[in-house]
CSV table of C-alpha atoms in Angstrom, one decimal:
chain,number,residue,atom,x,y,z
A,8,VAL,CA,137.8,113.8,111.4
A,9,ASP,CA,139.0,117.0,109.6
A,10,GLY,CA,136.9,117.0,106.5
A,11,GLY,CA,137.7,120.6,105.6
A,12,PHE,CA,134.1,121.6,106.0
A,13,THR,CA,132.5,123.7,108.7
A,14,PHE,CA,128.7,123.2,108.9
A,15,TYR,CA,126.1,125.6,110.4
A,16,HIS,CA,122.7,124.8,111.5
A,17,VAL,CA,120.1,127.1,109.9
A,18,PRO,CA,117.0,126.5,112.1
A,19,SER,CA,115.1,129.5,110.8
A,20,ARG,CA,115.0,128.1,107.3
A,21,ASN,CA,111.4,127.4,106.0
A,22,PHE,CA,110.5,124.9,103.4
A,23,PRO,CA,107.6,126.5,101.6
A,24,SER,CA,107.2,123.6,99.1
A,25,LEU,CA,106.3,121.4,102.0
A,26,GLU,CA,104.2,123.9,103.9
A,27,ASN,CA,101.7,125.0,101.3
A,28,GLN,CA,98.1,123.5,101.4
A,29,ASN,CA,98.6,121.4,98.3
A,30,ALA,CA,101.8,119.7,99.7
A,31,LEU,CA,100.0,119.2,103.1
A,32,ASN,CA,97.1,117.5,101.4
A,33,PHE,CA,99.4,115.2,99.6
A,34,LEU,CA,101.4,114.4,102.7
A,35,MET,CA,98.2,113.6,104.5
A,36,GLN,CA,97.0,111.4,101.6
A,37,TRP,CA,100.3,109.4,101.5
A,38,SER,CA,100.3,109.1,105.4
A,39,MET,CA,103.5,111.2,105.7
A,40,LYS,CA,102.0,114.3,107.3
A,41,GLY,CA,104.0,114.8,110.6
A,42,ARG,CA,106.5,112.1,109.6
A,43,LEU,CA,108.6,114.1,107.2
A,44,HIS,CA,111.0,116.5,108.9
A,45,CYS,CA,113.4,118.8,107.2
A,46,GLN,CA,116.5,120.7,108.5
A,47,CYS,CA,118.9,122.9,106.8
A,48,TYR,CA,122.6,123.2,107.1
A,49,SER,CA,125.1,125.4,105.2
A,50,PHE,CA,128.8,124.8,104.8
A,51,ASP,CA,131.8,126.9,104.0
A,52,GLU,CA,133.7,125.1,101.2
A,53,THR,CA,133.1,124.2,97.5
A,54,PHE,CA,131.4,120.9,97.2
A,55,LYS,CA,133.1,118.7,94.6
A,56,THR,CA,131.0,115.7,93.5
A,57,TYR,CA,134.1,113.5,93.3
A,58,ASP,CA,134.7,114.1,97.0
A,59,PHE,CA,131.2,113.2,98.2
A,60,GLN,CA,132.5,110.5,100.6
A,61,LYS,CA,134.7,113.1,102.4
A,62,PHE,CA,131.8,115.5,102.5
A,63,ALA,CA,129.4,112.8,104.0
A,64,THR,CA,131.9,111.8,106.6
A,65,ALA,CA,132.6,115.4,107.6
A,66,PHE,CA,128.8,116.2,107.8
A,67,PHE,CA,127.8,113.2,110.0
A,68,ASN,CA,130.9,113.6,112.3
A,69,SER,CA,130.5,117.4,112.6
A,70,ASP,CA,129.8,118.6,116.2
A,71,VAL,CA,127.3,121.0,115.0
A,72,VAL,CA,125.3,118.4,113.0
A,73,ARG,CA,125.6,115.8,115.8
A,74,GLY,CA,124.2,118.3,118.3
A,75,THR,CA,121.4,119.5,116.2
A,76,LEU,CA,120.2,116.7,113.8
A,77,GLU,CA,116.8,115.4,114.8
A,78,THR,CA,116.5,111.7,114.3
A,79,ASP,CA,114.4,109.0,115.7
A,80,GLU,CA,117.3,106.8,116.5
A,81,GLY,CA,119.9,109.4,117.1
A,82,LEU,CA,123.6,109.4,116.1
A,83,PRO,CA,126.4,107.3,117.7
A,84,SER,CA,127.9,109.1,120.6
A,85,GLU,CA,131.4,109.0,119.0
A,86,GLU,CA,132.6,109.7,115.5
A,87,CYS,CA,131.4,107.1,113.1
A,88,GLU,CA,132.4,105.6,109.8
A,89,VAL,CA,130.2,106.8,107.0
A,90,GLU,CA,129.6,105.0,103.8
A,91,ALA,CA,128.3,107.2,100.9
A,92,ILE,CA,127.4,105.6,97.6
A,93,HIS,CA,126.6,107.2,94.3
A,94,VAL,CA,123.2,106.4,93.0
A,95,PRO,CA,123.0,106.7,89.3
A,96,CYS,CA,120.0,108.7,88.1
A,97,SER,CA,118.9,109.5,84.7
A,98,LEU,CA,115.5,110.9,85.7
A,99,LEU,CA,115.6,114.7,86.1
A,100,SER,CA,111.9,115.3,86.8
A,101,MET,CA,108.9,113.7,88.6
A,102,ASP,CA,107.2,112.6,85.4
A,103,ILE,CA,107.8,109.0,86.2
A,104,PHE,CA,105.0,109.1,88.8
A,105,ASN,CA,102.5,110.1,86.0
A,106,ARG,CA,102.7,106.4,85.1
A,107,CYS,CA,101.1,105.6,88.5
A,108,VAL,CA,97.8,107.2,87.5
A,109,GLY,CA,95.4,104.6,86.7
A,110,VAL,CA,97.5,101.7,87.9
A,111,VAL,CA,98.3,102.8,91.5
A,112,THR,CA,96.1,105.9,92.0
A,113,HIS,CA,92.8,107.2,90.9
A,114,PRO,CA,92.9,110.3,88.6
A,115,THR,CA,92.5,112.5,91.8
A,116,GLY,CA,95.7,111.1,93.1
A,117,ARG,CA,94.1,109.0,95.8
A,118,ILE,CA,96.0,105.6,96.2
A,119,LYS,CA,93.8,102.6,95.1
A,120,SER,CA,93.0,100.0,97.7
A,121,CYS,CA,93.5,96.3,97.1
A,122,PHE,CA,92.7,93.0,98.9
A,123,GLU,CA,94.8,92.7,102.0
A,124,GLU,CA,97.8,90.2,101.8
A,125,TYR,CA,101.0,89.8,103.8
A,126,HIS,CA,104.5,89.7,102.2
A,127,ASN,CA,107.2,88.8,104.8
A,128,SER,CA,104.9,89.9,107.6
A,129,VAL,CA,104.3,93.3,105.9
A,130,LEU,CA,100.6,94.1,105.3
A,131,ILE,CA,100.0,95.0,101.7
A,132,ASN,CA,96.6,96.8,101.4
A,133,ASP,CA,97.0,99.2,98.6
A,134,CYS,CA,98.2,99.2,95.1
A,135,LEU,CA,101.3,101.4,95.8
A,136,LYS,CA,102.6,98.8,98.4
A,137,ARG,CA,101.8,96.0,96.0
A,138,VAL,CA,103.9,97.6,93.1
A,139,LEU,CA,106.8,98.4,95.6
A,140,VAL,CA,106.9,94.8,96.9
A,141,GLN,CA,107.1,93.5,93.2
A,142,PHE,CA,110.4,95.5,92.8
A,143,VAL,CA,112.0,94.2,96.0
């Protein structure tokens, strides 16, 4: 697939916002420490939002990306069809999570526990999971 983009892996890129002690504490608290991995790629063309399908297809079919992207499941061995969808978003900050304080979390940010129950074989044992299940 010739998407018009050339991608470059940037393995030396650090992510300070995920490496500071405050972030590490939150990742630990939310059971995500060691589970969240970030990688950086650069590309050589101007990104046009109306062309995001072409960009996504070029990205996931790039030899550089396919050879360096770390995934648990890996990528298909051959070029693959990529479906990119636009997700409408009107929230431009993380303020929505402030609503969780008191309902889902303690004022310290610790997630509240609840009585264990199962929903479609998924164990629900904290208030965050309980709220998320209600939206599914």
